[in-house]
XYZ file of C-alpha atoms in Angstrom:
593
model
C -26.115 -2.767 13.608
C -24.207 -0.313 11.741
C -25.638 1.185 8.805
C -24.498 1.904 5.328
C -25.640 3.806 2.045
C -23.922 3.862 -1.252
C -22.902 7.509 -2.055
C -24.148 7.070 -5.525
C -25.182 10.911 -5.796
C -21.828 12.274 -4.623
C -20.057 9.907 -6.789
C -22.044 10.859 -9.952
C -21.176 14.678 -8.823
C -17.646 14.061 -8.807
C -17.810 11.970 -12.170
C -20.057 14.417 -14.305
C -19.999 17.798 -12.642
C -16.295 18.011 -11.562
C -14.449 15.667 -13.792
C -16.680 15.631 -16.833
C -15.556 12.400 -17.731
C -17.952 11.610 -20.914
C -16.556 14.684 -22.334
C -13.116 13.452 -22.167
C -10.932 12.084 -25.079
C -9.696 9.053 -23.095
C -10.613 6.022 -24.973
C -13.853 4.476 -23.712
C -14.822 7.571 -21.605
C -17.443 8.375 -24.169
C -19.615 5.615 -23.046
C -19.499 6.618 -19.667
C -22.583 8.955 -19.935
C -24.466 9.880 -16.609
C -27.351 7.405 -17.132
C -24.901 4.527 -17.766
C -22.551 5.209 -14.583
C -25.709 5.873 -12.650
C -26.973 2.562 -13.551
C -23.541 0.735 -12.776
C -23.285 2.754 -9.365
C -26.974 1.949 -8.529
C -26.613 -1.776 -9.016
C -23.371 -1.795 -7.195
C -24.912 0.187 -4.595
C -27.522 -2.524 -3.986
C -24.845 -5.153 -3.791
C -22.818 -3.512 -1.270
C -25.866 -2.433 0.678
C -27.790 -5.857 0.680
C -25.547 -8.174 0.089
C -21.965 -7.378 1.603
C -22.703 -4.980 4.453
C -24.726 -7.461 6.402
C -21.663 -9.731 6.257
C -19.366 -7.233 7.564
C -19.995 -7.882 11.281
C -20.048 -11.730 10.786
C -16.756 -11.550 8.933
C -15.497 -9.354 11.868
C -17.029 -11.536 15.074
C -16.208 -15.180 13.166
C -13.159 -14.548 11.343
C -11.482 -17.287 9.464
C -10.666 -20.610 10.520
C -7.917 -23.335 9.637
C -8.924 -26.719 10.051
C -6.931 -29.686 8.568
C -4.941 -27.582 6.063
C -8.166 -26.021 4.956
C -9.231 -22.556 5.577
C -12.760 -21.948 5.974
C -14.078 -18.226 5.460
C -17.074 -16.689 7.495
C -20.634 -17.635 7.323
C -22.116 -16.530 4.118
C -18.826 -15.392 2.426
C -18.832 -18.128 -0.047
C -22.257 -17.322 -1.305
C -21.905 -13.791 -1.439
C -18.523 -14.641 -3.674
C -20.692 -16.390 -5.933
C -23.004 -13.558 -6.467
C -20.616 -11.248 -7.014
C -18.803 -13.549 -9.487
C -22.075 -14.023 -11.484
C -22.669 -10.370 -11.283
C -19.406 -9.869 -13.586
C -18.389 -7.458 -10.712
C -14.709 -9.019 -10.558
C -13.745 -8.211 -14.030
C -15.662 -4.746 -14.547
C -12.329 -3.004 -15.899
C -10.369 -6.246 -17.119
C -9.952 -6.848 -20.798
C -12.764 -8.312 -22.700
C -10.762 -11.151 -24.176
C -10.258 -12.613 -20.919
C -13.633 -12.243 -20.173
C -13.539 -8.790 -18.448
C -16.043 -5.858 -19.442
C -13.057 -3.610 -20.193
C -14.673 -0.648 -18.404
C -12.346 2.218 -17.669
C -10.346 2.047 -14.114
C -12.153 5.212 -12.853
C -15.293 3.151 -12.552
C -14.008 0.304 -11.229
C -12.630 2.452 -8.560
C -16.178 4.204 -7.849
C -17.605 0.762 -7.410
C -14.678 -0.581 -5.397
C -15.180 2.203 -2.867
C -18.813 1.045 -2.226
C -17.628 -2.236 -1.713
C -14.971 -1.786 0.597
C -17.100 0.561 2.637
C -19.555 -2.378 2.974
C -17.094 -4.897 3.733
C -13.547 -4.471 3.324
C -12.150 -7.725 4.446
C -14.486 -9.442 1.765
C -13.522 -7.340 -1.042
C -9.939 -7.823 -0.589
C -10.412 -11.527 -1.993
C -11.106 -10.193 -5.271
C -8.970 -7.041 -5.174
C -5.707 -9.118 -4.465
C -6.977 -11.017 -7.397
C -7.335 -8.011 -9.594
C -3.697 -6.845 -8.604
C -2.254 -10.409 -9.411
C -4.245 -10.564 -12.870
C -2.800 -6.946 -13.666
C 0.813 -8.124 -13.259
C 0.312 -11.222 -15.013
C -1.501 -9.133 -18.071
C 1.537 -6.656 -17.685
C 4.581 -9.014 -17.670
C 3.031 -12.671 -18.582
C 3.911 -14.475 -21.644
C 0.729 -15.203 -24.195
C 0.551 -18.677 -22.737
C 0.569 -17.631 -19.117
C -2.176 -15.077 -19.737
C -4.306 -17.618 -21.743
C -3.717 -20.188 -18.790
C -4.573 -17.919 -15.944
C -6.438 -14.556 -16.629
C -9.789 -15.970 -17.933
C -10.356 -17.799 -14.696
C -8.710 -14.905 -12.439
C -10.958 -12.195 -14.205
C -14.109 -14.490 -13.073
C -12.369 -15.092 -9.967
C -13.071 -18.757 -10.247
C -9.555 -18.638 -9.419
C -8.015 -16.079 -6.944
C -4.696 -14.317 -6.593
C -2.439 -13.221 -3.765
C 0.936 -11.390 -3.781
C 3.408 -12.987 -1.518
C 6.622 -10.416 -0.534
C 7.156 -10.306 3.206
C 9.029 -12.883 5.252
C 9.429 -13.044 8.975
C 12.866 -11.322 8.869
C 12.136 -8.791 6.297
C 9.439 -6.655 5.097
C 10.103 -3.096 3.405
C 13.768 -4.415 2.589
C 13.104 -7.014 0.484
C 16.799 -7.470 -0.614
C 17.057 -9.511 2.696
C 14.496 -12.265 1.457
C 15.744 -15.944 1.661
C 12.865 -17.756 -0.431
C 14.687 -19.256 -3.108
C 13.691 -20.474 -6.653
C 15.965 -23.321 -8.146
C 15.761 -24.030 -12.087
C 14.524 -27.246 -13.051
C 15.825 -27.510 -16.399
C 12.212 -27.562 -18.080
C 11.361 -23.939 -17.306
C 9.695 -24.468 -14.403
C 11.603 -23.848 -10.654
C 11.143 -25.174 -7.126
C 10.129 -22.376 -4.833
C 11.335 -22.914 -1.158
C 10.750 -20.450 1.717
C 8.112 -18.884 4.077
C 5.849 -15.762 3.290
C 3.967 -14.035 5.997
C 0.888 -11.330 6.104
C -0.271 -12.947 3.093
C -3.913 -11.458 2.625
C -6.298 -14.004 1.011
C -3.633 -16.526 1.319
C -6.022 -19.516 1.204
C -9.822 -19.900 1.648
C -12.886 -22.046 0.452
C -14.254 -19.891 -2.133
C -12.212 -20.778 -5.438
C -11.291 -23.473 -7.186
C -7.453 -22.503 -7.290
C -5.214 -19.724 -5.668
C -2.600 -18.256 -7.869
C 0.211 -16.856 -5.535
C 2.765 -14.280 -7.257
C 5.869 -15.217 -5.186
C 9.029 -13.101 -5.003
C 12.298 -15.402 -4.555
C 15.981 -15.434 -5.674
C 17.462 -17.411 -8.078
C 20.718 -18.808 -6.822
C 23.666 -17.099 -8.190
C 21.769 -13.797 -9.075
C 22.765 -10.463 -7.935
C 22.994 -9.695 -4.413
C 20.163 -7.640 -2.500
C 16.790 -6.285 -4.464
C 18.754 -6.742 -7.784
C 18.524 -10.447 -7.550
C 14.929 -10.620 -6.827
C 12.457 -12.477 -9.464
C 9.019 -13.042 -9.277
C 7.061 -16.285 -9.817
C 3.419 -17.543 -10.695
C 3.064 -20.461 -7.996
C -0.710 -22.145 -8.455
C -2.022 -23.930 -5.315
C -3.142 -26.586 -7.782
C -1.021 -27.319 -10.899
C -2.553 -26.561 -13.985
C -2.771 -29.187 -16.950
C -2.358 -28.417 -20.479
C -5.962 -28.145 -21.283
C -6.545 -26.144 -18.550
C -8.016 -28.427 -16.245
C -6.520 -28.750 -12.559
C -3.790 -31.220 -11.861
C -2.015 -32.129 -8.443
C -1.985 -30.368 -5.248
C 1.207 -27.852 -5.599
C 3.900 -27.860 -2.473
C 2.409 -24.734 -0.806
C 0.460 -24.778 2.513
C -0.846 -22.929 5.094
C 1.384 -22.750 8.243
C -1.219 -20.788 10.159
C -4.027 -17.762 10.276
C -2.724 -14.468 11.442
C -4.458 -13.066 14.514
C -5.170 -9.520 13.549
C -6.327 -6.396 14.885
C -8.962 -5.838 12.136
C -10.048 -7.280 8.626
C -10.879 -10.801 10.617
C -12.984 -11.824 7.579
C -10.013 -11.863 5.213
C -7.513 -14.724 5.809
C -4.198 -13.373 6.377
C -2.089 -16.572 5.986
C 1.611 -17.586 6.782
C 2.524 -19.715 3.458
C 4.952 -22.397 3.439
C 6.707 -23.402 0.015
C 8.224 -26.522 -0.045
C 9.789 -27.202 -3.210
C 6.476 -25.670 -5.035
C 6.694 -25.658 -8.453
C 6.917 -22.067 -9.978
C 7.082 -20.117 -13.357
C 9.116 -17.136 -13.910
C 6.921 -14.312 -14.391
C 8.997 -11.344 -16.228
C 12.567 -11.496 -16.488
C 15.174 -12.957 -14.126
C 16.079 -10.554 -11.302
C 13.502 -8.218 -12.356
C 10.779 -9.250 -9.839
C 10.285 -5.982 -8.297
C 9.626 -4.287 -11.619
C 6.665 -6.903 -12.204
C 5.663 -6.681 -8.730
C 5.400 -2.993 -8.748
C 2.702 -3.227 -11.546
C 0.811 -5.055 -8.637
C 1.723 -2.781 -5.881
C 0.986 0.612 -7.451
C -2.499 -0.524 -8.045
C -2.908 -1.872 -4.881
C -1.504 1.105 -3.225
C -4.362 3.269 -4.802
C -6.886 0.449 -3.619
C -5.533 0.969 -0.192
C -5.796 4.673 -0.286
C -9.399 4.020 -1.083
C -9.803 1.689 1.756
C -8.708 4.409 3.630
C -11.628 6.590 2.228
C -14.162 3.855 2.320
C -13.757 2.987 6.113
C -14.166 6.977 6.850
C -17.420 7.100 4.722
C -19.035 4.182 6.444
C -17.771 5.567 10.052
C -19.140 8.832 9.118
C -22.682 7.925 7.991
C -22.717 6.085 11.481
C -21.690 8.666 13.589
C -23.727 11.553 11.855
C -27.051 8.924 12.343
C -26.172 8.685 15.842
C -25.480 12.666 16.655
C -28.738 13.085 15.170
C -30.708 10.707 17.497
C -28.732 10.811 20.513
C -30.130 13.207 23.158
C -27.290 14.675 25.256
C -27.303 18.178 26.812
C -28.882 21.731 25.724
C -27.685 23.883 22.871
C -26.116 26.801 24.811
C -27.854 28.975 22.339
C -31.484 27.833 23.224
C -33.393 24.398 23.344
C -33.876 23.063 19.829
C -35.728 20.048 21.221
C -38.112 21.760 23.723
C -40.542 18.911 24.294
C -37.927 16.129 25.198
C -35.505 16.295 28.044
C -32.448 17.411 26.027
C -31.082 18.331 22.401
C -29.539 15.698 20.029
C -25.853 15.669 20.105
C -25.586 17.420 16.697
C -26.526 20.916 17.981
C -23.192 21.205 19.842
C -20.284 22.947 17.958
C -17.580 20.306 18.781
C -19.905 17.451 17.377
C -20.284 19.863 14.284
C -16.318 20.176 14.194
C -16.029 16.461 14.216
C -18.635 15.896 11.570
C -17.431 18.424 9.288
C -14.174 17.286 9.566
C -15.392 13.713 8.538
C -17.814 14.941 5.707
C -14.931 17.227 4.265
C -12.482 14.712 4.473
C -14.403 11.901 2.646
C -15.878 14.010 -0.066
C -12.577 15.395 -0.658
C -10.998 12.325 -0.612
C -13.618 10.661 -3.198
C -12.715 13.587 -5.413
C -8.824 13.200 -5.337
C -9.019 9.358 -5.747
C -11.383 9.306 -8.671
C -9.265 12.125 -10.246
C -6.021 9.672 -9.630
C -8.054 7.044 -11.486
C -8.861 9.211 -14.458
C -4.691 9.609 -14.506
C -4.248 6.058 -14.694
C -6.853 5.520 -17.329
C -5.101 8.232 -19.460
C -1.905 6.651 -19.004
C -2.860 3.249 -19.924
C -5.611 4.094 -22.299
C -4.150 6.932 -24.091
C -0.252 5.981 -23.415
C 0.125 9.447 -21.947
C 3.431 9.601 -20.253
C 2.664 12.968 -18.448
C -0.401 11.293 -16.833
C 1.534 8.296 -16.112
C 4.196 10.357 -14.290
C 1.775 12.483 -12.123
C -0.043 9.386 -11.011
C 3.289 7.982 -10.134
C 4.157 11.205 -7.843
C 0.468 10.926 -6.451
C 0.442 7.376 -5.561
C 2.321 7.693 -2.514
C 0.314 10.641 -1.247
C -3.117 8.787 -2.163
C -1.888 5.910 -0.162
C -0.228 7.489 2.661
C -2.720 10.745 3.090
C -6.177 9.129 3.011
C -5.296 6.260 4.997
C -3.806 8.180 7.823
C -6.555 10.697 7.463
C -9.291 8.277 6.852
C -8.116 6.099 10.149
C -8.161 9.491 12.035
C -11.851 9.957 10.940
C -12.920 6.484 11.940
C -11.691 7.493 15.225
C -13.481 10.683 15.313
C -16.608 8.941 14.280
C -16.276 6.458 17.293
C -15.771 9.555 19.528
C -19.128 10.838 18.663
C -20.678 8.063 20.303
C -18.982 8.382 23.524
C -18.683 5.210 25.657
C -20.800 3.599 23.217
C -18.112 4.058 20.486
C -16.098 1.661 22.717
C -18.553 -1.062 22.791
C -18.681 -3.703 20.558
C -22.241 -4.042 20.180
C -22.432 -0.632 18.150
C -20.038 -1.752 15.660
C -17.758 1.458 15.460
C -14.732 -0.105 16.594
C -14.713 -2.326 13.693
C -14.081 0.626 11.178
C -11.304 2.032 13.398
C -9.720 -1.781 13.294
C -10.285 -2.598 9.809
C -8.865 1.053 8.925
C -5.694 0.688 10.678
C -4.146 -1.736 8.521
C -4.203 0.511 5.626
C -1.576 2.816 7.097
C 0.585 -0.354 7.031
C 0.079 -2.836 4.147
C 1.321 -2.231 0.795
C 4.182 -0.093 2.005
C 3.807 1.466 5.584
C 3.070 5.094 5.274
C 6.291 6.463 6.294
C 8.256 4.341 3.659
C 5.410 6.101 1.300
C 6.706 9.420 2.456
C 10.334 8.578 2.017
C 9.478 7.413 -1.801
C 7.483 10.742 -2.248
C 10.511 13.127 -0.989
C 13.397 10.737 -2.004
C 12.464 9.493 -5.354
C 9.076 10.919 -6.894
C 9.855 14.721 -6.337
C 13.037 14.583 -8.376
C 11.508 11.962 -11.039
C 12.233 13.203 -14.559
C 14.072 16.095 -13.344
C 11.154 17.168 -11.090
C 8.835 17.620 -14.284
C 5.749 15.923 -12.568
C 5.715 18.115 -9.422
C 6.315 21.205 -11.387
C 3.427 20.044 -13.533
C 1.023 19.720 -10.430
C 2.040 23.423 -9.194
C 1.121 24.591 -12.698
C -2.109 22.934 -12.588
C -2.837 24.870 -9.357
C -1.655 28.216 -10.481
C -3.453 27.593 -13.708
C -6.891 26.726 -11.874
C -6.369 29.949 -9.759
C -5.657 32.152 -12.435
C -8.509 31.125 -14.650
C -11.151 31.098 -11.879
C -10.131 34.111 -9.951
C -11.663 37.607 -10.224
C -15.037 36.344 -11.327
C -16.737 36.023 -7.619
C -15.073 37.692 -4.862
C -16.586 35.272 -2.192
C -15.309 32.315 -4.030
C -11.700 34.112 -4.584
C -11.852 34.780 -0.754
C -13.192 31.174 0.559
C -11.371 29.004 -2.128
C -8.748 30.557 -4.283
C -6.706 32.461 -1.843
C -6.562 29.472 0.679
C -5.508 27.380 -2.304
C -2.777 29.535 -3.454
C -1.479 30.009 0.276
C -1.013 26.321 0.720
C 0.248 25.714 -2.725
C 3.116 28.241 -1.620
C 3.306 26.521 1.443
C 4.125 23.159 -0.612
C 6.328 24.946 -2.819
C 8.367 26.416 0.171
C 8.982 23.016 1.606
C 10.295 21.596 -1.806
C 12.828 24.408 -1.824
C 13.771 23.637 1.489
C 14.404 20.049 0.767
C 16.505 21.366 -2.425
C 18.421 23.910 -0.375
C 19.185 21.802 2.818
C 18.667 17.994 1.739
C 21.953 17.921 -0.644
C 24.207 18.836 2.300
C 22.328 16.701 4.616
C 19.767 14.001 3.254
C 18.384 13.732 6.978
C 16.851 17.351 6.641
C 14.607 16.049 3.742
C 13.779 12.825 5.131
C 12.938 14.287 8.598
C 10.319 16.525 7.002
C 9.159 13.924 4.352
C 6.100 12.751 6.692
C 4.772 16.390 7.002
C 5.463 16.876 3.337
C 3.324 14.013 2.323
C 0.641 15.214 4.511
C 0.833 18.762 3.294
C 0.719 17.391 -0.367
C -2.421 15.924 0.391
C -4.169 18.791 2.006
C -3.210 20.786 -1.130
C -4.600 18.186 -3.528
C -8.005 17.948 -1.428
C -7.983 21.784 -1.349
C -7.603 21.885 -5.229
C -10.445 19.108 -5.274
C -12.540 21.196 -3.062
C -12.137 24.668 -5.338
C -13.077 22.645 -8.327
C -16.078 20.878 -6.645
C -17.306 24.399 -5.376
C -16.963 25.920 -8.952
C -19.242 22.947 -10.333
C -21.719 23.241 -7.845
C -22.109 27.006 -8.108
C -22.365 26.493 -11.848
C -24.949 23.950 -11.239
C -27.158 26.548 -8.925
C -26.306 29.175 -11.684
C -27.763 26.663 -14.179
C -30.925 26.511 -12.229
C -30.250 23.004 -10.460
C -33.501 21.158 -9.062
C -31.324 20.007 -6.086
C -30.493 23.380 -4.391
C -29.604 21.803 -1.144
C -27.372 19.450 -2.519
C -25.057 22.001 -4.289
C -25.304 24.534 -1.162
C -24.050 22.059 1.144
C -21.293 20.869 -1.146
C -20.068 24.645 -1.099
C -20.580 25.273 2.466
C -18.485 21.829 3.179
C -15.964 23.081 0.602
C -15.506 26.270 2.990
C -14.935 24.293 6.042
C -11.967 22.255 4.607
C -10.457 25.399 3.108
C -10.953 27.453 6.352
C -10.431 24.589 9.159
C -8.345 21.943 7.551
C -6.120 23.216 4.785
C -4.349 25.851 6.997
C -2.323 22.677 8.356
C 0.117 23.134 5.649
C 1.474 26.175 7.596
C 2.103 24.028 10.651
C 3.760 21.029 8.248
C 5.944 23.855 6.801
C 6.995 25.110 10.024
C 7.835 21.544 11.347
C 9.781 20.902 7.797
C 11.889 23.905 8.134
C 13.528 22.724 11.640
C 15.440 20.367 9.675
C 16.812 17.134 11.154
C 18.554 18.525 14.152
C 16.081 17.915 16.681
C 14.852 14.930 15.135
C 18.279 13.220 15.316
C 19.651 14.770 18.444
C 19.534 11.606 20.476
C 22.122 8.549 20.374
C 20.028 5.389 19.936
C 21.018 4.700 23.585
C 19.398 7.649 24.911
C 15.787 6.918 23.756
């Protein structure tokens, strides 16, 4: 059975040595002292390792089942969900007035990584609820908040988001689900939604669906879409549950992975719904949920890569295979362990340098969300808006690739189900697709986010990199060569790609869009390069201060050197691709494929 150990030490290093969160002026961050966050992460790690991880393979092998209209989750899920609820984990960063603990989002993100790495399918139930609750918190009336949020924060009731229909996914303007006004402020919702994660299950008393639908007579396309609260059971004025609403499960989707999550086809047959936000402004309200969800999905890419890496590392140390070409390292045994071989080392270093860089990236992103929401900082809001497609797209693409590399370390055993490695690859695969497929993330980045607010936020990012390089160069020649110079070069590649889009995208938009996927990956590499430069600096400062755990900090620097030398140069390849433009991409007529 696979293993999982919560990376509490590395998370603490990022939070305190690199991001220095307790010294931040973001409201609530003064409480995030190392002792406090360490205690929270330690307890979260115990939940992840002892409660959730043993159920990961159970969820994968059993899956969910639909019997007589009732969805049953895998063995042990309901008891575990009760324990997670009792521990208060579901409301960690939600407002106190609705039963939450009002902790900063960055702490919830750190805990979420551990839970997702231990059991992604399980963690999605409270993750979707958190997103739905956030949408109601941002756009609901006081009455709606009072009715739904206390029970959703505690996960006595869970939540979903219903966007996709059989004939439309990305192009939601094509949706057919209708919402007929009833004259009493309610609507009758009729239509079918597919791919609804956590759509129905036996772990909560009620499920609050957020459903996109069109009110007849509204504008055509996406401008005519509204968002509705549609509970599984109607809620009486006193808060008690009333009759069953006109919503049912058509079937549970059979999927490649995340078998422990009930991904459902949902049928709405004149179900009673209540408008959330304004008429025909449903996408605005839904995107409160979608942006949060996209960061959560990026975190899933990191989480699955982390779990897969831990197992690949253990296997590489134990499995005897061949001899080290420089001389036997296990002379008393029949062969040396796999980890002596350079190509295995390359694979493990790819994985290790990615997961540690990605962890820093996503926790930094979470601090931007806190800065935007808790401090009302519009610049932070603009920067995280720019970073969201990069976090979602790059971390899930790379995270999936790392699970494949981890599987490869096992050789044939990686392909055999009893070793459990295929689950990480299968579970990670969905993260590249849902909450906006990664190709769409790339289009959003290049087509919308770069030019947002006149390009202010991407220029702020370049200035951030430039300032860091300027302030930290010239003090240590080896640091400059290993970190500052590669970061400068990669940032210049990214700027050159942006300049190419400006010069060539106006005359032919396909010149920009054909390079969008490469640009997203280039941007991701530069972000991880910046994170590694910051982590190496923090690690060296700890060593200079006489840190007791010398190995940890020296290992951190060595891992960062690997990323800068072996991974970051990919920006040059991506730039070369971008600068070829659209001609080769668009050369064939559709009939010639």
